[in-house]
GROMACS .gro file of N, CA and C in nm:
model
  435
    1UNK      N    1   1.754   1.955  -0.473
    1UNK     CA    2   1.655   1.886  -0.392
    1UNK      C    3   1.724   1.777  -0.310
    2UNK      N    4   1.662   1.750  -0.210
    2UNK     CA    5   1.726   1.613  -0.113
    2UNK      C    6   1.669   1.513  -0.189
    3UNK      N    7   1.769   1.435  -0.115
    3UNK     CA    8   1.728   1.254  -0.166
    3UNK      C    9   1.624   1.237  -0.141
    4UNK      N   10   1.590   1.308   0.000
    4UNK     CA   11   1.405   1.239   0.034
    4UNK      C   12   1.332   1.322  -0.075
    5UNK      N   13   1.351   1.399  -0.117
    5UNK     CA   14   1.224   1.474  -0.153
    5UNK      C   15   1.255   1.386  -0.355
    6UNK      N   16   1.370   1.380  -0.384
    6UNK     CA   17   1.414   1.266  -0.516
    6UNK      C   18   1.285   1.156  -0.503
    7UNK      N   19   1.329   1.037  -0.394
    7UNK     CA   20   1.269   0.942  -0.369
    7UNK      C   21   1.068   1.000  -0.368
    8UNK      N   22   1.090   1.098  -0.281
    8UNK     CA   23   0.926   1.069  -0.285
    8UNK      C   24   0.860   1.126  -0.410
    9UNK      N   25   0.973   1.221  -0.505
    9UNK     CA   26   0.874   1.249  -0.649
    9UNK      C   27   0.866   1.104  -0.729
   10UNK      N   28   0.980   1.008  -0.700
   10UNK     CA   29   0.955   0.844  -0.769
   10UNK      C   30   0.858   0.822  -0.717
   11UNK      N   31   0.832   0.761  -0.602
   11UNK     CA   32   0.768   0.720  -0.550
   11UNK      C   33   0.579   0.796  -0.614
   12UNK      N   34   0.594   0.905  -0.577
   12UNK     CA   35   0.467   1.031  -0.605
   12UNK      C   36   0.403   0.909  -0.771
   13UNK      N   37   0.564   0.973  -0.889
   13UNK     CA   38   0.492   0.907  -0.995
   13UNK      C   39   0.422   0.763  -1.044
   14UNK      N   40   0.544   0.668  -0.915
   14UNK     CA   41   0.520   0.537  -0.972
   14UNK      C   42   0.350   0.492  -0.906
   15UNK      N   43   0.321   0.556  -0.749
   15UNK     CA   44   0.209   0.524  -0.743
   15UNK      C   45   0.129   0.607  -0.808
   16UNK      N   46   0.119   0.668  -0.893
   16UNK     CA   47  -0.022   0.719  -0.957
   16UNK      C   48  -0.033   0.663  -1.081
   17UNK      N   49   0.080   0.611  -1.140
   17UNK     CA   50   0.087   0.521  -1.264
   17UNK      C   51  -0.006   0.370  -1.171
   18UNK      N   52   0.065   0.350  -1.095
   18UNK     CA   53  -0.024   0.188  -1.034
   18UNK      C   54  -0.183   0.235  -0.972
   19UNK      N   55  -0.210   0.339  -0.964
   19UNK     CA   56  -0.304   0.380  -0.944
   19UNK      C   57  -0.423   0.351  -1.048
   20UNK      N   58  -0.387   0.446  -1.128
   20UNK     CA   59  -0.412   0.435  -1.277
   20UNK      C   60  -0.454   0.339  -1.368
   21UNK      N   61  -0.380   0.242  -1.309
   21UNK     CA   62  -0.321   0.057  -1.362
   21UNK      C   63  -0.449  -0.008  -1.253
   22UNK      N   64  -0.463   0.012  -1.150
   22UNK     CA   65  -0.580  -0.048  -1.045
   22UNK      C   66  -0.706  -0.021  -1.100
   23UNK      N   67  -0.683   0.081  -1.165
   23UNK     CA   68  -0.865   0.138  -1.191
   23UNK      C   69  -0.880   0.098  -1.358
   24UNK      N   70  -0.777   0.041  -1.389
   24UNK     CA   71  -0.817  -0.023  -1.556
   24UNK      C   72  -0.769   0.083  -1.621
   25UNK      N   73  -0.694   0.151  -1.626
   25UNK     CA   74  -0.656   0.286  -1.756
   25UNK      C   75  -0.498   0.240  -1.773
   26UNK      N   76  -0.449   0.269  -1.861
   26UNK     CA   77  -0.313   0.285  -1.937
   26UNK      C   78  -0.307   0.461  -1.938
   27UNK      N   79  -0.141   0.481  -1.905
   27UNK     CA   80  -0.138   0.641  -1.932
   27UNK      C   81  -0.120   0.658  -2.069
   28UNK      N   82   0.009   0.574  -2.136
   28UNK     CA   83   0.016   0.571  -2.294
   28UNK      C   84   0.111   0.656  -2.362
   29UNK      N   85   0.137   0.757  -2.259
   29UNK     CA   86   0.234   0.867  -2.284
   29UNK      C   87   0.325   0.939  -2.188
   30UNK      N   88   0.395   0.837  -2.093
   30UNK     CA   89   0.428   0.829  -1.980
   30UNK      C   90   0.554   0.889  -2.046
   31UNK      N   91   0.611   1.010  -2.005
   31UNK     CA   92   0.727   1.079  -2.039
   31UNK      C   93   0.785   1.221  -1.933
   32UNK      N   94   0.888   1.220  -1.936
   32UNK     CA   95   0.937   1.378  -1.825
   32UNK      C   96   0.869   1.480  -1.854
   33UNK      N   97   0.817   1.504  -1.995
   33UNK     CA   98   0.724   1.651  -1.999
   33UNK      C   99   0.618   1.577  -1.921
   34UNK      N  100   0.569   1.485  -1.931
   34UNK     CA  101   0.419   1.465  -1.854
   34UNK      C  102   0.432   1.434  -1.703
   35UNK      N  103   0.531   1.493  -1.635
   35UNK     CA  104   0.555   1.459  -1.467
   35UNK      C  105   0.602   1.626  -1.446
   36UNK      N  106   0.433   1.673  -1.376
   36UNK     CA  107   0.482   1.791  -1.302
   36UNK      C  108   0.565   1.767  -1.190
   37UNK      N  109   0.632   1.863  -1.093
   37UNK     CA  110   0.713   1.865  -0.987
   37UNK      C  111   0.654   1.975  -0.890
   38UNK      N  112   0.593   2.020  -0.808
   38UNK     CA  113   0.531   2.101  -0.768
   38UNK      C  114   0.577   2.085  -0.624
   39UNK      N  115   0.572   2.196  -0.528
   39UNK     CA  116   0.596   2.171  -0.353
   39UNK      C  117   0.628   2.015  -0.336
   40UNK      N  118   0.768   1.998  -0.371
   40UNK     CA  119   0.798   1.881  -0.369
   40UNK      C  120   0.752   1.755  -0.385
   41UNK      N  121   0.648   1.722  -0.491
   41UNK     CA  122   0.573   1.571  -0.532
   41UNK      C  123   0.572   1.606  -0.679
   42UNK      N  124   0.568   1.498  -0.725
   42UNK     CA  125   0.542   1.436  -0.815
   42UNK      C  126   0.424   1.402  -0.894
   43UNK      N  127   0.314   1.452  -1.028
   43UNK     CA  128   0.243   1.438  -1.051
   43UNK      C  129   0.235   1.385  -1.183
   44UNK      N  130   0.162   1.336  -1.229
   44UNK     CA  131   0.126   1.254  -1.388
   44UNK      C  132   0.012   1.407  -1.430
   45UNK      N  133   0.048   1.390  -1.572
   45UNK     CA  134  -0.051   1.518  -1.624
   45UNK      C  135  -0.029   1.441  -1.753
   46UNK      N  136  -0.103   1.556  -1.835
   46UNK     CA  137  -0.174   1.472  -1.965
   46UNK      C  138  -0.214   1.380  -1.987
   47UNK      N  139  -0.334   1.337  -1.965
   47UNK     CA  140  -0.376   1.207  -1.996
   47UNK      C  141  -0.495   1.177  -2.134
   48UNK      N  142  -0.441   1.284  -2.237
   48UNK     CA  143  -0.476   1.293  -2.358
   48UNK      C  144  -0.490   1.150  -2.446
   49UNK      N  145  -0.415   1.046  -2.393
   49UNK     CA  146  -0.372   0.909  -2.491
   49UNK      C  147  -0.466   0.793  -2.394
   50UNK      N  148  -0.501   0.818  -2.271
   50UNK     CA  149  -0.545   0.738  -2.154
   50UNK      C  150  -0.609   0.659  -2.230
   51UNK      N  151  -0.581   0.553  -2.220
   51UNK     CA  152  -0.692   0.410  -2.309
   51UNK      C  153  -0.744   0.322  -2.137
   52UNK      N  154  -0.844   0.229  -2.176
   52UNK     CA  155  -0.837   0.095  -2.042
   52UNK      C  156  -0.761  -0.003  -2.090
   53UNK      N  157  -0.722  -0.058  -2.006
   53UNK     CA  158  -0.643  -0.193  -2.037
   53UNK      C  159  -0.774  -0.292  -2.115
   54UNK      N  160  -0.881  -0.283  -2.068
   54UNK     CA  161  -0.930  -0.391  -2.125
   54UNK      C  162  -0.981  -0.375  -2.280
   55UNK      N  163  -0.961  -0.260  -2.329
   55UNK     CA  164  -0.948  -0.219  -2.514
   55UNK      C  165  -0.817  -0.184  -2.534
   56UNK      N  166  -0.739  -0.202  -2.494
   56UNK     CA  167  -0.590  -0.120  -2.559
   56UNK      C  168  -0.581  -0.111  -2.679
   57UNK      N  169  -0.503   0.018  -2.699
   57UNK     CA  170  -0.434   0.067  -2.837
   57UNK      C  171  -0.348  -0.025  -2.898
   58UNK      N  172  -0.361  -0.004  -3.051
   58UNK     CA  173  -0.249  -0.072  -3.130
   58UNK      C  174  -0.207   0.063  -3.243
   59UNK      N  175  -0.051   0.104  -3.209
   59UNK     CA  176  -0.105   0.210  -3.290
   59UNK      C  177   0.070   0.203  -3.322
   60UNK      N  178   0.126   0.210  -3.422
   60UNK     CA  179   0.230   0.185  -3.466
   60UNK      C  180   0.329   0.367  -3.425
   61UNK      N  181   0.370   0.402  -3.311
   61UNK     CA  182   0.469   0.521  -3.288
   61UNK      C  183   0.559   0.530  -3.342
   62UNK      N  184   0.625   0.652  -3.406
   62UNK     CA  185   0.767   0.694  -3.433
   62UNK      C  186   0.897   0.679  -3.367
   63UNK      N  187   0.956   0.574  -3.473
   63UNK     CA  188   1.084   0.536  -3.346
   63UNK      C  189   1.154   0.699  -3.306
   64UNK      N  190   1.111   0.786  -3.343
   64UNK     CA  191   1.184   0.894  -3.256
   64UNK      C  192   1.131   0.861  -3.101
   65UNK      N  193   1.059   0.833  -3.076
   65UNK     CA  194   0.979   0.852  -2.929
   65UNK      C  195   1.039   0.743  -2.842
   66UNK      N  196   1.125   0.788  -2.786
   66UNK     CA  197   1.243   0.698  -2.638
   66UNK      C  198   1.178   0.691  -2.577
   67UNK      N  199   1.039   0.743  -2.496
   67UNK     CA  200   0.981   0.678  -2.401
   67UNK      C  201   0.950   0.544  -2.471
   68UNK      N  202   0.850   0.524  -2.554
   68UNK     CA  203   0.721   0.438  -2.595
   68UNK      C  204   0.825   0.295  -2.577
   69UNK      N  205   0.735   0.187  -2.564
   69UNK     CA  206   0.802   0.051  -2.510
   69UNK      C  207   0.838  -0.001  -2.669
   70UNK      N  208   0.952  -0.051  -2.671
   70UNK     CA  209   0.995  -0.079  -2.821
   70UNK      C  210   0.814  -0.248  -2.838
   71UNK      N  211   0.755  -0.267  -2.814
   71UNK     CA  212   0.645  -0.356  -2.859
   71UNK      C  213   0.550  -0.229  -2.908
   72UNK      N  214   0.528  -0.141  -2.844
   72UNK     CA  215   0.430  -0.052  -2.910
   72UNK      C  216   0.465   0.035  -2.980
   73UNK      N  217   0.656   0.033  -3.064
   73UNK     CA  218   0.663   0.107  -3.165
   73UNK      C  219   0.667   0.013  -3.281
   74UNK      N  220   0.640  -0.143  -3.280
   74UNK     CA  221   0.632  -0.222  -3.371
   74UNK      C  222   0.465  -0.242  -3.378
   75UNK      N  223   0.366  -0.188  -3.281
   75UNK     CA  224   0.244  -0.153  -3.337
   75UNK      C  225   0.204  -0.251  -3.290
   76UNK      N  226   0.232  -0.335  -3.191
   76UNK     CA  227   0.158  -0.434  -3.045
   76UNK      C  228   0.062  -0.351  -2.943
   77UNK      N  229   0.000  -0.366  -2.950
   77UNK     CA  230  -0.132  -0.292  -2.857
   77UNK      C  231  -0.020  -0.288  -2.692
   78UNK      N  232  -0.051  -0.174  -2.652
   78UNK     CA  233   0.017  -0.139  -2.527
   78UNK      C  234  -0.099  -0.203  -2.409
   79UNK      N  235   0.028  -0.239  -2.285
   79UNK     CA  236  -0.045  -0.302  -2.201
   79UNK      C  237   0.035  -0.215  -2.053
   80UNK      N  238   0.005  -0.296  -1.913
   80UNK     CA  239   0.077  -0.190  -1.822
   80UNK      C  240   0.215  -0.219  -1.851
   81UNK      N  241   0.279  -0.318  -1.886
   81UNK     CA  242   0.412  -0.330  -1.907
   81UNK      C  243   0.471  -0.187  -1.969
   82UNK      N  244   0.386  -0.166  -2.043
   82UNK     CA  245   0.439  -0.053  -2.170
   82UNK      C  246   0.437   0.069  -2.123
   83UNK      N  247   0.350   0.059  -2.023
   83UNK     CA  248   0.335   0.220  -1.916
   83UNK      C  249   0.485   0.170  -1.821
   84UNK      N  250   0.506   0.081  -1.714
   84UNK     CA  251   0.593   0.073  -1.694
   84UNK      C  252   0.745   0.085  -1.717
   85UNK      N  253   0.704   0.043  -1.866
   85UNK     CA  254   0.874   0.061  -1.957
   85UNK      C  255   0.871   0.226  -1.945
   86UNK      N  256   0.779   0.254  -2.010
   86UNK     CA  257   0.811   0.423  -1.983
   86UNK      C  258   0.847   0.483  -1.849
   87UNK      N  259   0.776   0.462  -1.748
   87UNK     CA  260   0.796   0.495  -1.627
   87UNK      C  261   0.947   0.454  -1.602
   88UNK      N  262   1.025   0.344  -1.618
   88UNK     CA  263   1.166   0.320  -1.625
   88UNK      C  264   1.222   0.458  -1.689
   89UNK      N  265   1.200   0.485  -1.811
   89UNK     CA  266   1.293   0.583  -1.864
   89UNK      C  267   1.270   0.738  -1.822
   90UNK      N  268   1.130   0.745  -1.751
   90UNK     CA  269   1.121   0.860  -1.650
   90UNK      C  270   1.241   0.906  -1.538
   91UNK      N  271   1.249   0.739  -1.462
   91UNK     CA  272   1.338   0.679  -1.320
   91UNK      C  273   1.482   0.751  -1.396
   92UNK      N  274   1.505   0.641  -1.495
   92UNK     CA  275   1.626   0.704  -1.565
   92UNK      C  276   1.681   0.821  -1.578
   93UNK      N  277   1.594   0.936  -1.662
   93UNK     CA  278   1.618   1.043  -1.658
   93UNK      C  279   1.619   1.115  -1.524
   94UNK      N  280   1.539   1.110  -1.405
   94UNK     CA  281   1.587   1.149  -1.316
   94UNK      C  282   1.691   1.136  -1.226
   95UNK      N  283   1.731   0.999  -1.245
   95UNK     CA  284   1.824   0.972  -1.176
   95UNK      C  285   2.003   1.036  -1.266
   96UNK      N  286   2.006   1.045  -1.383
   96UNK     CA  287   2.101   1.119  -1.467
   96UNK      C  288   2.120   1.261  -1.412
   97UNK      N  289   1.995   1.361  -1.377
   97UNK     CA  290   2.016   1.432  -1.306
   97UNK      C  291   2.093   1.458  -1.205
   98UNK      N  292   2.062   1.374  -1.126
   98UNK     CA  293   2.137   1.344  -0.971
   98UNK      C  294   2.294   1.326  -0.942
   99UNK      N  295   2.345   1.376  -0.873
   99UNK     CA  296   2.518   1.326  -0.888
   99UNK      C  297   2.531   1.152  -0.829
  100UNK      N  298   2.630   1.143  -0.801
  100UNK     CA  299   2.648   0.986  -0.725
  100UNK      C  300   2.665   0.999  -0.596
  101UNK      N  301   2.684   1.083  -0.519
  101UNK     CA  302   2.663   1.104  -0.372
  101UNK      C  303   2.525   1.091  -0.350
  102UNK      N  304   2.412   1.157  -0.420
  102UNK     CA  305   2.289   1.136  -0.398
  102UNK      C  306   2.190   1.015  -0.419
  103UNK      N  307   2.290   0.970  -0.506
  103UNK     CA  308   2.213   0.801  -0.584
  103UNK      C  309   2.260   0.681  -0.476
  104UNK      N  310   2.310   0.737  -0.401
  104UNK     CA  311   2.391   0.642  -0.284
  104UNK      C  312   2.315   0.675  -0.182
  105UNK      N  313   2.273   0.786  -0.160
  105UNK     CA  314   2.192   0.805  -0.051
  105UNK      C  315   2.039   0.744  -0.068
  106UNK      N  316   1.990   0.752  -0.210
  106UNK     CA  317   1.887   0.763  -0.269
  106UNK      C  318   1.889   0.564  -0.226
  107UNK      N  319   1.968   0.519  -0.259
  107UNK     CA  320   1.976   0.380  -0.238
  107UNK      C  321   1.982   0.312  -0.108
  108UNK      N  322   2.033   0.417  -0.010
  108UNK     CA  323   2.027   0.357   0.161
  108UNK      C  324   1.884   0.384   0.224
  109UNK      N  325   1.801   0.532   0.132
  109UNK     CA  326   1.739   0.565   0.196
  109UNK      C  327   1.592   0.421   0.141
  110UNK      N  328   1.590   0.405   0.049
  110UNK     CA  329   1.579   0.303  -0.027
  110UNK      C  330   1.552   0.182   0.053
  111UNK      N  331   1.665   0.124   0.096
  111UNK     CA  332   1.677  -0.004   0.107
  111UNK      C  333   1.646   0.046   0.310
  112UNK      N  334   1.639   0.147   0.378
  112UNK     CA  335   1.619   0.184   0.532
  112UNK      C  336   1.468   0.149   0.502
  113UNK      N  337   1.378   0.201   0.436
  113UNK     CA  338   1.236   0.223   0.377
  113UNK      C  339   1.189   0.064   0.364
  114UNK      N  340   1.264  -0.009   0.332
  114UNK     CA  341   1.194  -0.165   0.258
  114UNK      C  342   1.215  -0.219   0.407
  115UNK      N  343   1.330  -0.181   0.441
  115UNK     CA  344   1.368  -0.260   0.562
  115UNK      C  345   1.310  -0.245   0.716
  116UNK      N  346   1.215  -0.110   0.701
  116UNK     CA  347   1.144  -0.089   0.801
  116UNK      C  348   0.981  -0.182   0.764
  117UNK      N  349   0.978  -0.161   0.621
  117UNK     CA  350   0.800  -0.219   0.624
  117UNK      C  351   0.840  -0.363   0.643
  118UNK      N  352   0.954  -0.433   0.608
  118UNK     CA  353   0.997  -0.553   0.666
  118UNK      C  354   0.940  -0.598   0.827
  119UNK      N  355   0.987  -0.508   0.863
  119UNK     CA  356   0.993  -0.492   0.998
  119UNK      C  357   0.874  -0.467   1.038
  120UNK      N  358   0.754  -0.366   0.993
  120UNK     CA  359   0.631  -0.346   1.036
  120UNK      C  360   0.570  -0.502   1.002
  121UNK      N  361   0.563  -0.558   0.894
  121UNK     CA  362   0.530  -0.679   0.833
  121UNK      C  363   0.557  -0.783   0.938
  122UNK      N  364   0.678  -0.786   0.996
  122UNK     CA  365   0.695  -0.901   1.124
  122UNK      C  366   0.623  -0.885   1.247
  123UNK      N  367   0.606  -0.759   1.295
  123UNK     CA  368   0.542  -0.727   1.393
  123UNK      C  369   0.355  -0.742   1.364
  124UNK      N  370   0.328  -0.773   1.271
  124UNK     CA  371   0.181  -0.785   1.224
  124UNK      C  372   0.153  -0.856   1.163
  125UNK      N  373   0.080  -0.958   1.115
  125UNK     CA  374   0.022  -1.064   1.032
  125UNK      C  375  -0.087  -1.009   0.961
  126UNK      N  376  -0.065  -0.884   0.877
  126UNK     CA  377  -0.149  -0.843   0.829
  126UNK      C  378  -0.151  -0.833   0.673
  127UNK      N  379  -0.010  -0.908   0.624
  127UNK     CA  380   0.006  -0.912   0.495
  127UNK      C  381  -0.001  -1.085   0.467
  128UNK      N  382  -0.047  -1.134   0.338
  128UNK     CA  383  -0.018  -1.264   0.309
  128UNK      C  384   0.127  -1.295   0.324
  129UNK      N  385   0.148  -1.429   0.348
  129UNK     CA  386   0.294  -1.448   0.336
  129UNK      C  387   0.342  -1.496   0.215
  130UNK      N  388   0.292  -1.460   0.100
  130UNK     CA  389   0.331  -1.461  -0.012
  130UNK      C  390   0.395  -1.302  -0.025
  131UNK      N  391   0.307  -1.190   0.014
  131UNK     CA  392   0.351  -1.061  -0.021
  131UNK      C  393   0.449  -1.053   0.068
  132UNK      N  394   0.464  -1.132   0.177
  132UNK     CA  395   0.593  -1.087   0.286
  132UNK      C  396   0.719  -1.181   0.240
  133UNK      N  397   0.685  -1.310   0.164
  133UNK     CA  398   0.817  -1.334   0.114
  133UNK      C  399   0.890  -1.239  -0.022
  134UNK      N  400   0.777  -1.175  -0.062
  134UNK     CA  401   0.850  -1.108  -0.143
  134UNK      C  402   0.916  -0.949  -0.165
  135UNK      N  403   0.873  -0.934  -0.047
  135UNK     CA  404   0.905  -0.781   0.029
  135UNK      C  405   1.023  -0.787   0.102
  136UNK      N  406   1.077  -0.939   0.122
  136UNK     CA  407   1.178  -0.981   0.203
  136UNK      C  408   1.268  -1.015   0.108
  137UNK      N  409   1.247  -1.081   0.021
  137UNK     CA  410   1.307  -1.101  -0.125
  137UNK      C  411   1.415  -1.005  -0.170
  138UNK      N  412   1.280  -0.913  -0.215
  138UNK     CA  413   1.364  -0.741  -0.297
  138UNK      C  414   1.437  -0.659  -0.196
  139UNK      N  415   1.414  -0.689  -0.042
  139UNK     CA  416   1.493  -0.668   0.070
  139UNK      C  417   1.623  -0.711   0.034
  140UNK      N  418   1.638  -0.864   0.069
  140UNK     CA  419   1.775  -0.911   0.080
  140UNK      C  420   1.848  -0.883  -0.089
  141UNK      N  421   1.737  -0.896  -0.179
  141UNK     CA  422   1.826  -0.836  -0.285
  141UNK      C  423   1.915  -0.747  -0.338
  142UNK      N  424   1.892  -0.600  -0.302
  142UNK     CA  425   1.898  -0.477  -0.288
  142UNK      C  426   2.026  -0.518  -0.146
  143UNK      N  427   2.070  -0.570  -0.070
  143UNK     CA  428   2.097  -0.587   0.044
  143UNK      C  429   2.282  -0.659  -0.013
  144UNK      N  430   2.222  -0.708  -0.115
  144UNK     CA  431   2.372  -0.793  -0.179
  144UNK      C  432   2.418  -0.727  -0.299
  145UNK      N  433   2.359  -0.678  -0.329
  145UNK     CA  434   2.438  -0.565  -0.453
  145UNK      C  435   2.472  -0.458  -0.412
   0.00000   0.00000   0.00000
């Protein structure tokens, strides 16, 4: 697969996890079997564990399970952090896939992407300038490493 089509299955998963996270649900079982790949996107499936954030689970998991956020295998009620941590070790595993020619591309194409909504963002006053200092932020960040 190309880098673009890499980037937009991240992209595919991470917004339907924040999706998810907007409408009050936790996925709970955020893992590579649960991310179809289909005509190039990215989908979340199973949502067998789906709790709301505003009851979350407390449910003590098997440290076999590398996704689950090490707080919700000590039996801390999961929150979006804990969907997130998983979603990291999703990123992870896909990116292990990938050689290093592509993780380089994956990273220009990356940092071309931030640096254009930068750019849409200056040309418009349509974001707070709280969200534009910080879009400028993870810009110049990404920019020095």
């Amino acid at each position: 697969m190309s880098t673009e089509t890499w980037l937009c299955i991240c992209y595919d998963i991470t917004d339907a996890l924040d999706l998810m996270h907007q409408r009050g649900y936790l996925h709970c079982d955020l893992k590579s079997n649960n991310v179809l790949v289909a005509q190039n996107k990215g989908f979340l499936i199973d949502f067998g564990k789906v709790c709301e954030i505003s009851r979350p689970k407390a449910k003590k998991y098997k440290e076999i399970y590398k996704h689950i956020a090490p707080g919700a295998l000590k039996g801390i009620p999961v929150t979006p952090v804990s969907d997130i941590y998983s979603l990291g070790r999703v990123l992870k595993a896909i990116v292990k896939k990938t050689n290093s020619t592509i993780l380089l591309q994956l990273g220009t194409v990356a940092t071309d992407q931030a640096k254009t909504k930068i750019q849409s963002v200056e040309n418009r006053d349509l974001i707070e300038s709280s969200e534009y200092s910080q879009l400028r932020y993870q810009f110049i960040s990404r920019k020095i490493k």
